[in-house]
GROMACS .gro file of C-alpha atoms in nm:
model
  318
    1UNK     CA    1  -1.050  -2.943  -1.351
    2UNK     CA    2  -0.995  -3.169  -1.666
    3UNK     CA    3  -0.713  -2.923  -1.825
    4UNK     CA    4  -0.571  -2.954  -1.482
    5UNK     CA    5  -0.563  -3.360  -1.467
    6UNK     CA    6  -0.357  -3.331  -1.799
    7UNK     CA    7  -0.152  -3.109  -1.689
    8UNK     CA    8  -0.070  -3.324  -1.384
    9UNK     CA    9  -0.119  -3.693  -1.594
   10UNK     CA   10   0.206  -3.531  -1.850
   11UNK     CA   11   0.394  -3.414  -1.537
   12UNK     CA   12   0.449  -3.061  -1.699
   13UNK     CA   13   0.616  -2.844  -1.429
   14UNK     CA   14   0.521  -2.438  -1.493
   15UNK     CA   15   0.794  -2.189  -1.553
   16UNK     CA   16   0.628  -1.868  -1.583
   17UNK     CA   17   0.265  -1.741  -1.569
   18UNK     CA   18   0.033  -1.538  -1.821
   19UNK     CA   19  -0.097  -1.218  -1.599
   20UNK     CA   20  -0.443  -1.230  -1.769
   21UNK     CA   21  -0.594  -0.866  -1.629
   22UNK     CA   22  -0.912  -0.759  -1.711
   23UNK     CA   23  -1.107  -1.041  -1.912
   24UNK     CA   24  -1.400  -0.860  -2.028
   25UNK     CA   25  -1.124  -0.573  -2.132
   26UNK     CA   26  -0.915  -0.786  -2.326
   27UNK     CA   27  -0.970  -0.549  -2.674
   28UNK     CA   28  -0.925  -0.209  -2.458
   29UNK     CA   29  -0.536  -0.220  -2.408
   30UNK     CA   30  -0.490   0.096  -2.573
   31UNK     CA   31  -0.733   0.299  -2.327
   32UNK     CA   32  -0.635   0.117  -2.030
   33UNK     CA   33  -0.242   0.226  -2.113
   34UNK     CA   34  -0.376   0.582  -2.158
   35UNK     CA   35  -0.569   0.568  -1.845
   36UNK     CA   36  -0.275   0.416  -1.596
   37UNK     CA   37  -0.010   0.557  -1.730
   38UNK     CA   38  -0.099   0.921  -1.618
   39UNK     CA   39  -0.197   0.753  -1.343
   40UNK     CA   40   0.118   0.530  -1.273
   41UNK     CA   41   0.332   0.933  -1.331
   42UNK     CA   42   0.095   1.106  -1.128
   43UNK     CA   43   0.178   0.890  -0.883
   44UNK     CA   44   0.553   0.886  -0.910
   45UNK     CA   45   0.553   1.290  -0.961
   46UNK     CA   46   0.341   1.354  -0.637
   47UNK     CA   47   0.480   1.083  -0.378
   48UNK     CA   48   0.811   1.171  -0.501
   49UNK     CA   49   0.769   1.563  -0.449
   50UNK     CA   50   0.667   1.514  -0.155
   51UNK     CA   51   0.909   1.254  -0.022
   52UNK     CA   52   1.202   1.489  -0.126
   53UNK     CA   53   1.070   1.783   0.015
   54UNK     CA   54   0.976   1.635   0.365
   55UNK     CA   55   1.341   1.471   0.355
   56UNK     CA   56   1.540   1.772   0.245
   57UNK     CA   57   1.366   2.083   0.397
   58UNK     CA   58   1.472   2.196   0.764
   59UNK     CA   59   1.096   2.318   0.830
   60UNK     CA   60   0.957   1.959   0.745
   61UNK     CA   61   1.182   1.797   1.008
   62UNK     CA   62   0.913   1.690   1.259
   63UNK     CA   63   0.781   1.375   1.351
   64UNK     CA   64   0.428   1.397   1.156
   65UNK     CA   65   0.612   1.465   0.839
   66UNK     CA   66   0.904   1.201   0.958
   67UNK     CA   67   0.623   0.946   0.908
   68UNK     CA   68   0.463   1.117   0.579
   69UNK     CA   69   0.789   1.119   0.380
   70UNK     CA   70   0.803   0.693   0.426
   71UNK     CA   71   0.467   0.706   0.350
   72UNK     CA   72   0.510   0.866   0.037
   73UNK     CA   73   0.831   0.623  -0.066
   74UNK     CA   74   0.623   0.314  -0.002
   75UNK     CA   75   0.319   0.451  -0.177
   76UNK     CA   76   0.594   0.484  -0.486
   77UNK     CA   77   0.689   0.102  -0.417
   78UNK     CA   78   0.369  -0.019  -0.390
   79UNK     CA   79   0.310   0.122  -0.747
   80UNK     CA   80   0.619   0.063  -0.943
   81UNK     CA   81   0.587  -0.346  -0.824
   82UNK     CA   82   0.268  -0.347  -1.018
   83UNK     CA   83   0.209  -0.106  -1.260
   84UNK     CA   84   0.466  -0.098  -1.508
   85UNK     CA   85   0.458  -0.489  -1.549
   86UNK     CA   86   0.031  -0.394  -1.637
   87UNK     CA   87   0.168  -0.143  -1.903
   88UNK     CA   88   0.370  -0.352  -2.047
   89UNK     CA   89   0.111  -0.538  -2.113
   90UNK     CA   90  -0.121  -0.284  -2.245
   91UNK     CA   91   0.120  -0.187  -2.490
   92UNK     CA   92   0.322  -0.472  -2.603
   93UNK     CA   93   0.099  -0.741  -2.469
   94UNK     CA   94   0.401  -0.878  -2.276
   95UNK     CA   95   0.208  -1.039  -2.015
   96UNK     CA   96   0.447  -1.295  -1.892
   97UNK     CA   97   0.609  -1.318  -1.608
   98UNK     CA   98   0.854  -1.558  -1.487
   99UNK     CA   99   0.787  -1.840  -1.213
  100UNK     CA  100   1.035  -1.709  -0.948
  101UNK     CA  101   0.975  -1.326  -1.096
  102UNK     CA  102   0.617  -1.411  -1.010
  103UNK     CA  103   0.669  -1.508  -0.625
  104UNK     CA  104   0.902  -1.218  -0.542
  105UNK     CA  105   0.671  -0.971  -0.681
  106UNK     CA  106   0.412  -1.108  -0.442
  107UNK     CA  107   0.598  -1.133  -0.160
  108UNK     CA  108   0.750  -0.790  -0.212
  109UNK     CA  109   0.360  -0.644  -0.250
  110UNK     CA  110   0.260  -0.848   0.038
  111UNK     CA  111   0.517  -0.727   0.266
  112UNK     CA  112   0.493  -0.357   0.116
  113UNK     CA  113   0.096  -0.399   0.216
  114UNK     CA  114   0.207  -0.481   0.570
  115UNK     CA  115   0.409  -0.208   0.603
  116UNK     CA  116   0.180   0.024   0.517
  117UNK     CA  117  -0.038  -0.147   0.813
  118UNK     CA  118   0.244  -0.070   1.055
  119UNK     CA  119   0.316   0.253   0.946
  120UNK     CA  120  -0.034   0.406   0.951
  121UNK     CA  121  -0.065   0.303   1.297
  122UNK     CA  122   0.251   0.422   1.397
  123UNK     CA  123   0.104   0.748   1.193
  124UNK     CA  124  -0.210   0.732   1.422
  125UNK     CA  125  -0.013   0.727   1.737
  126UNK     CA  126   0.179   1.018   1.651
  127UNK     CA  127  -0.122   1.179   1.615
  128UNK     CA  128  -0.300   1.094   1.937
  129UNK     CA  129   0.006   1.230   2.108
  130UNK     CA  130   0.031   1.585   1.917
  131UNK     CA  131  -0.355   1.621   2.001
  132UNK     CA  132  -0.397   1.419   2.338
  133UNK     CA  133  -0.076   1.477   2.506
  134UNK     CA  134   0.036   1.783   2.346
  135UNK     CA  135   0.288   1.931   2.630
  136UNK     CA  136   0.431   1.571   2.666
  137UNK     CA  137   0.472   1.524   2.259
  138UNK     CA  138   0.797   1.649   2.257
  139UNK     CA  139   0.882   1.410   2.483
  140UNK     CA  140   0.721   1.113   2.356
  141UNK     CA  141   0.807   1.174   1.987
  142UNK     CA  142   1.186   1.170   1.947
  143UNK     CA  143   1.382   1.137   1.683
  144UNK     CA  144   1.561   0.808   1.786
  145UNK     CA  145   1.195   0.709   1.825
  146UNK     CA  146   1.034   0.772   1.548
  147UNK     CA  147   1.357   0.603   1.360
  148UNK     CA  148   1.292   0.297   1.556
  149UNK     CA  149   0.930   0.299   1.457
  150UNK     CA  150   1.000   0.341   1.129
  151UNK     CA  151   1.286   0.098   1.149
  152UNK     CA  152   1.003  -0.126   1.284
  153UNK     CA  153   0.724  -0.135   1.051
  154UNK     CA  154   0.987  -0.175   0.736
  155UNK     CA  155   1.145  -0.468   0.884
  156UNK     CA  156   0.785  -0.608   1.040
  157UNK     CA  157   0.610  -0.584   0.719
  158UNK     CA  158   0.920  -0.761   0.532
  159UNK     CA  159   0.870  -1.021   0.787
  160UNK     CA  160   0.533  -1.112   0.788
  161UNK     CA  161   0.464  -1.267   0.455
  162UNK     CA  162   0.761  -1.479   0.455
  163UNK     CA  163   0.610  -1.774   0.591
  164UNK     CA  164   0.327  -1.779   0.340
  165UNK     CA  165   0.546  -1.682   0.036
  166UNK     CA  166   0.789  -1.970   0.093
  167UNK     CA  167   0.521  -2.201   0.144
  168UNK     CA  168   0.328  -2.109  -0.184
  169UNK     CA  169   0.670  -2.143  -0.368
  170UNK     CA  170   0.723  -2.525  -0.259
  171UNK     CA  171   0.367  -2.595  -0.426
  172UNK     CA  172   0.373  -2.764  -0.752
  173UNK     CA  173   0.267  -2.567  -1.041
  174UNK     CA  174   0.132  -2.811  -1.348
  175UNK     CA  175  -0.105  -2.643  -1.519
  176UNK     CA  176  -0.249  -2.387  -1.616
  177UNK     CA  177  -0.034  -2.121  -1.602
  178UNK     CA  178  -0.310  -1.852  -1.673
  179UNK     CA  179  -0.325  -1.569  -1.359
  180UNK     CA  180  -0.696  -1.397  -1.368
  181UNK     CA  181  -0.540  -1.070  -1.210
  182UNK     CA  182  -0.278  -0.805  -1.291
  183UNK     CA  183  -0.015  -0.919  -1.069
  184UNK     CA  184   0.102  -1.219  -0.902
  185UNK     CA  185  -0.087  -1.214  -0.524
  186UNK     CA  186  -0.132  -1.457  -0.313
  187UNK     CA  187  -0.492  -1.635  -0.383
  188UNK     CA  188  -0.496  -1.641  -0.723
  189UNK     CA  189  -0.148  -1.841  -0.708
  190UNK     CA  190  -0.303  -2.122  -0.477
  191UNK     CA  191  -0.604  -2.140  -0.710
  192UNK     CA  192  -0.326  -2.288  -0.970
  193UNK     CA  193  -0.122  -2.506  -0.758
  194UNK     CA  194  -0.165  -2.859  -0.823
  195UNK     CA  195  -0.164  -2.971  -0.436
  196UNK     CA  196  -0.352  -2.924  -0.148
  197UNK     CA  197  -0.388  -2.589  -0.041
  198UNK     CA  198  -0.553  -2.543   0.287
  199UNK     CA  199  -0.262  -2.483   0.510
  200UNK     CA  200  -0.139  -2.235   0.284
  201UNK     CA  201  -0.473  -2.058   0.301
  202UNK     CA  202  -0.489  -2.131   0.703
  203UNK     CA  203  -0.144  -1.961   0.741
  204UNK     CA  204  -0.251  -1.711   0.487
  205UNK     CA  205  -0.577  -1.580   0.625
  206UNK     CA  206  -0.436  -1.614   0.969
  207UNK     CA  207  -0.172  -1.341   0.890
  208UNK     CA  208  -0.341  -1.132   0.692
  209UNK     CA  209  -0.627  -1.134   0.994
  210UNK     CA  210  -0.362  -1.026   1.258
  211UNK     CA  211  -0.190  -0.770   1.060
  212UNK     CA  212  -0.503  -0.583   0.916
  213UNK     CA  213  -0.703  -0.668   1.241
  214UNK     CA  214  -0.491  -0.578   1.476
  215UNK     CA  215  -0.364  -0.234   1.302
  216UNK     CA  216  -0.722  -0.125   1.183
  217UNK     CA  217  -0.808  -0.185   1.574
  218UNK     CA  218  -0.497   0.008   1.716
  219UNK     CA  219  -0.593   0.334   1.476
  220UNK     CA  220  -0.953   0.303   1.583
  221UNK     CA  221  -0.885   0.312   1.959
  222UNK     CA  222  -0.633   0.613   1.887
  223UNK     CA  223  -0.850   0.789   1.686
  224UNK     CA  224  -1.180   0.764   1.888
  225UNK     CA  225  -0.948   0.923   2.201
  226UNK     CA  226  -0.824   1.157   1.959
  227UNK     CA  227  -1.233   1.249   1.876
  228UNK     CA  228  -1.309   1.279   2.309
  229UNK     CA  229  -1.009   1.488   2.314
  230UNK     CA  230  -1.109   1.754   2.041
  231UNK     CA  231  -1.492   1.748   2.138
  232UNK     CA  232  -1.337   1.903   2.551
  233UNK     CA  233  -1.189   2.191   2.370
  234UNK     CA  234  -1.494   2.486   2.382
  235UNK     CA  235  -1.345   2.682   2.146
  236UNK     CA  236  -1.482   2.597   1.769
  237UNK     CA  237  -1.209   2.718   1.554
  238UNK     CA  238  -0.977   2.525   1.821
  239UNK     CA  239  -1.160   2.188   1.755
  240UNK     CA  240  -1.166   2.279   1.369
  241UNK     CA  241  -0.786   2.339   1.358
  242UNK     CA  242  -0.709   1.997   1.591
  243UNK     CA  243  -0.952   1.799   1.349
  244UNK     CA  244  -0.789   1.876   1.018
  245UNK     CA  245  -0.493   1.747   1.158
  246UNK     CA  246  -0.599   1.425   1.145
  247UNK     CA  247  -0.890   1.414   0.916
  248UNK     CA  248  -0.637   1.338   0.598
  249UNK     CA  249  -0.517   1.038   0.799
  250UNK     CA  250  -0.844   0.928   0.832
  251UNK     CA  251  -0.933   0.986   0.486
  252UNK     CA  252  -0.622   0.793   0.373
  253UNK     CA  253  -0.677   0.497   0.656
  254UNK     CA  254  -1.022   0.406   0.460
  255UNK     CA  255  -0.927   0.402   0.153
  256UNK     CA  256  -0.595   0.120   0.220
  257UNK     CA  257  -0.809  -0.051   0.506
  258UNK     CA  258  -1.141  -0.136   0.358
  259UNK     CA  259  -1.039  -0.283  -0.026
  260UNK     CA  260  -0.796  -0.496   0.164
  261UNK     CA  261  -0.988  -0.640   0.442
  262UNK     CA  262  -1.222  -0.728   0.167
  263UNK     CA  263  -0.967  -0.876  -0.051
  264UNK     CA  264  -0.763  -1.025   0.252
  265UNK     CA  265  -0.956  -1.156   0.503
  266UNK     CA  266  -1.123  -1.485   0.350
  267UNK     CA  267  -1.187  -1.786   0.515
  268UNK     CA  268  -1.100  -2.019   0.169
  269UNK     CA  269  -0.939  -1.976  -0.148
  270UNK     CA  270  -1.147  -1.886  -0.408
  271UNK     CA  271  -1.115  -1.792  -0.784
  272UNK     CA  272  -1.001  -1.412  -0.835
  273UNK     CA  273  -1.258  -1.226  -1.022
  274UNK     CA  274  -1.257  -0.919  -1.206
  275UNK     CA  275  -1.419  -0.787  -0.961
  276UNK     CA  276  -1.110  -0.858  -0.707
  277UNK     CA  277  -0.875  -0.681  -0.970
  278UNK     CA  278  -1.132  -0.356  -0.959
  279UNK     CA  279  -1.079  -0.359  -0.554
  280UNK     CA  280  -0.724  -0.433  -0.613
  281UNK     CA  281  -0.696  -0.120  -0.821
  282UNK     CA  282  -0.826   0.091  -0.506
  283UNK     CA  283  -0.554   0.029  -0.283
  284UNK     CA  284  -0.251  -0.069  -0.511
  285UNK     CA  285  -0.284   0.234  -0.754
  286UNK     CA  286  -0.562   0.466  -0.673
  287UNK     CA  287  -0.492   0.514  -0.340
  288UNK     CA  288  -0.108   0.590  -0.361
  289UNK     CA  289  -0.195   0.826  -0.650
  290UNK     CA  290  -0.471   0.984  -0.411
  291UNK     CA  291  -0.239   1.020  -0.117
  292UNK     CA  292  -0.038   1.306  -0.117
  293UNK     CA  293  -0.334   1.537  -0.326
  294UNK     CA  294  -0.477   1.410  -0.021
  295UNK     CA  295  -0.218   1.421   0.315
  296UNK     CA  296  -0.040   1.660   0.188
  297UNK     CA  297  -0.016   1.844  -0.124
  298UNK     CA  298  -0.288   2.075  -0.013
  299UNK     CA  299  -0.056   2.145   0.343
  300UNK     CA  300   0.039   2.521   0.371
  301UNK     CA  301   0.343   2.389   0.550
  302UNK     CA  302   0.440   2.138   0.230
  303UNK     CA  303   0.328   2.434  -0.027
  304UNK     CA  304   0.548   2.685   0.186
  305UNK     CA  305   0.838   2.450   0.164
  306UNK     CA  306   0.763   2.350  -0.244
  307UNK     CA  307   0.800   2.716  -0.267
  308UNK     CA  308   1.139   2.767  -0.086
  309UNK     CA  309   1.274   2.464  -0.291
  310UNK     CA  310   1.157   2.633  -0.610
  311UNK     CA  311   1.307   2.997  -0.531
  312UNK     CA  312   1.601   2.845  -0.453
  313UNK     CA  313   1.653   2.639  -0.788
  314UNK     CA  314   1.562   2.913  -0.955
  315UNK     CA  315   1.788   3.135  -0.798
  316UNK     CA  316   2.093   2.910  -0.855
  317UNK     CA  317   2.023   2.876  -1.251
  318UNK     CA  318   2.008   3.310  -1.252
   0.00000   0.00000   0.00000
């Protein structure tokens, strides 16, 4: 509180921040740069794989896979916002970032957060219709459809955070500088601002309620119909076969739903600590990593087509 009064008594306006990381980690920035970079290429490899294959091949062009191709580009956003700025860090110890560079890589990992919200609902839904209303699917499930829902959840998670983002960048910024996290986000950015900050964390927590509230109760609802549904059918292998359609999505749902709702849904400000950038780490770069090994990198239908793409590139080098 004292640094901060002298920053504010000398009238010194901030114009860029120091992305701390890890502070008890601080002499480990070799093995953290071994660890997240295969990581960070893992990532990139898989999600793009699989968003190329589910765009390109003619056998992937259904709804489920539609939705699972997105899902694999905005995994590889939600990565690339954060992770290469942490390497650089790791390996050149460039942890600067600018002041406006700062905000727009928040609001662009906000907003990619959302989206992911939106989408795995609309994911659910699509879902609850191949297993619940499966001679009406076709119907439901278009392709002008599932564009608009797509369409939707881009331009809905680009929207939401807007509010909050502009707000936070109209604070003033005096001192100190020093971000306890790997990237720019939201809380830790009040925490510095040399104002009052309880309408931005009012507008804040008030969003981030609605959108993770709201689209962690929409996916619930679907999937406990989905569960009724597949515990009528008397056949066993039939309610094995409907399950493990979903069961990845559920897998995946948990593991972006429950890191964020802790790190989210807050009813203050507080200071971030190191224990907010291990959660972080869940949902920002373990879970896109996780996802298609997950959804679908182990789907006969995505190993079938990784197969035709292969023989065919092979082919055309022969």
């Amino acid at each position: 509180m004292e640094v901060r009064k002298v920053y504010q008594q000398t009238n010194v306006s901030v114009t860029e921040f120091i992305l701390f990381g890890f502070p008890s980690l601080q002499n480990f920035h070799g093995l953290l740069f071994g660890i997240f970079l295969p990581i960070y290429l893992l990532t990139a490899t898989g999600n793009g794989i699989v968003f190329l294959l589910t765009s390109l091949d003619h056998k992937l062009q259904t709804p489920m896979y539609f939705f699972v191709s997105h899902l694999s580009f905005l995994d590889l956003s939600f990565s690339t916002v954060t992770v290469p700025k942490m390497l650089a860090k790791f390996l050149m110890n460039s942890n600067s970032i600018s002041f406006s560079g700062c905000f727009l890589q928040m609001y662009i990992f906000l907003s990619l957060c959302a989206t992911e919200c939106y989408l795995l609902t609309v994911m659910s839904f699509d879902r609850y219709f191949a297993i619940c209303q499966p001679l009406q699917y076709g119907t439901y499930m278009t392709r002008k459809l599932c564009i608009e829902l797509a369409v939707l959840s881009w331009i809905g998670g680009f929207l939401a955070p807007f509010i909050q983002a502009v707000l936070a960048s109209r604070l003033p910024f005096c001192g100190p500088n020093v971000i306890h996290h790997y990237y720019c986000d939201h809380p830790p950015l009040l925490h510095l601002a040399c104002a009052d900050t309880s309408l931005n964390v009012a507008i804040g927590s008030t969003i981030s309620f609605l959108i993770i509230s709201s689209s962690f109760f929409l996916i619930l609802i679907s999937y406990i119909k989905i569960m009724l549904s597949i515990l009528k059918i008397s056949s066993p292998g039939g309610r094995r076969k409907s399950f493990s359609t979903c069961a990845s999505h559920l897998i995946v749902v948990n593991m972006f739903y429950l890191p964020i709702i802790f790190m989210y849904i807050r009813p203050a400000a507080s200071v971030v600590s190191e224990v907010d950038s291990l959660v972080a780490i869940l949902y920002s770069v373990l879970t896109p990593m996780l996802n298609p090994m997950i959804y679908t990198l182990r789907n006969k239908d995505i190993k079938d087509a990784f197969r035709r793409k292969l023989n065919t590139f092979i082919f055309s080098l022969v």
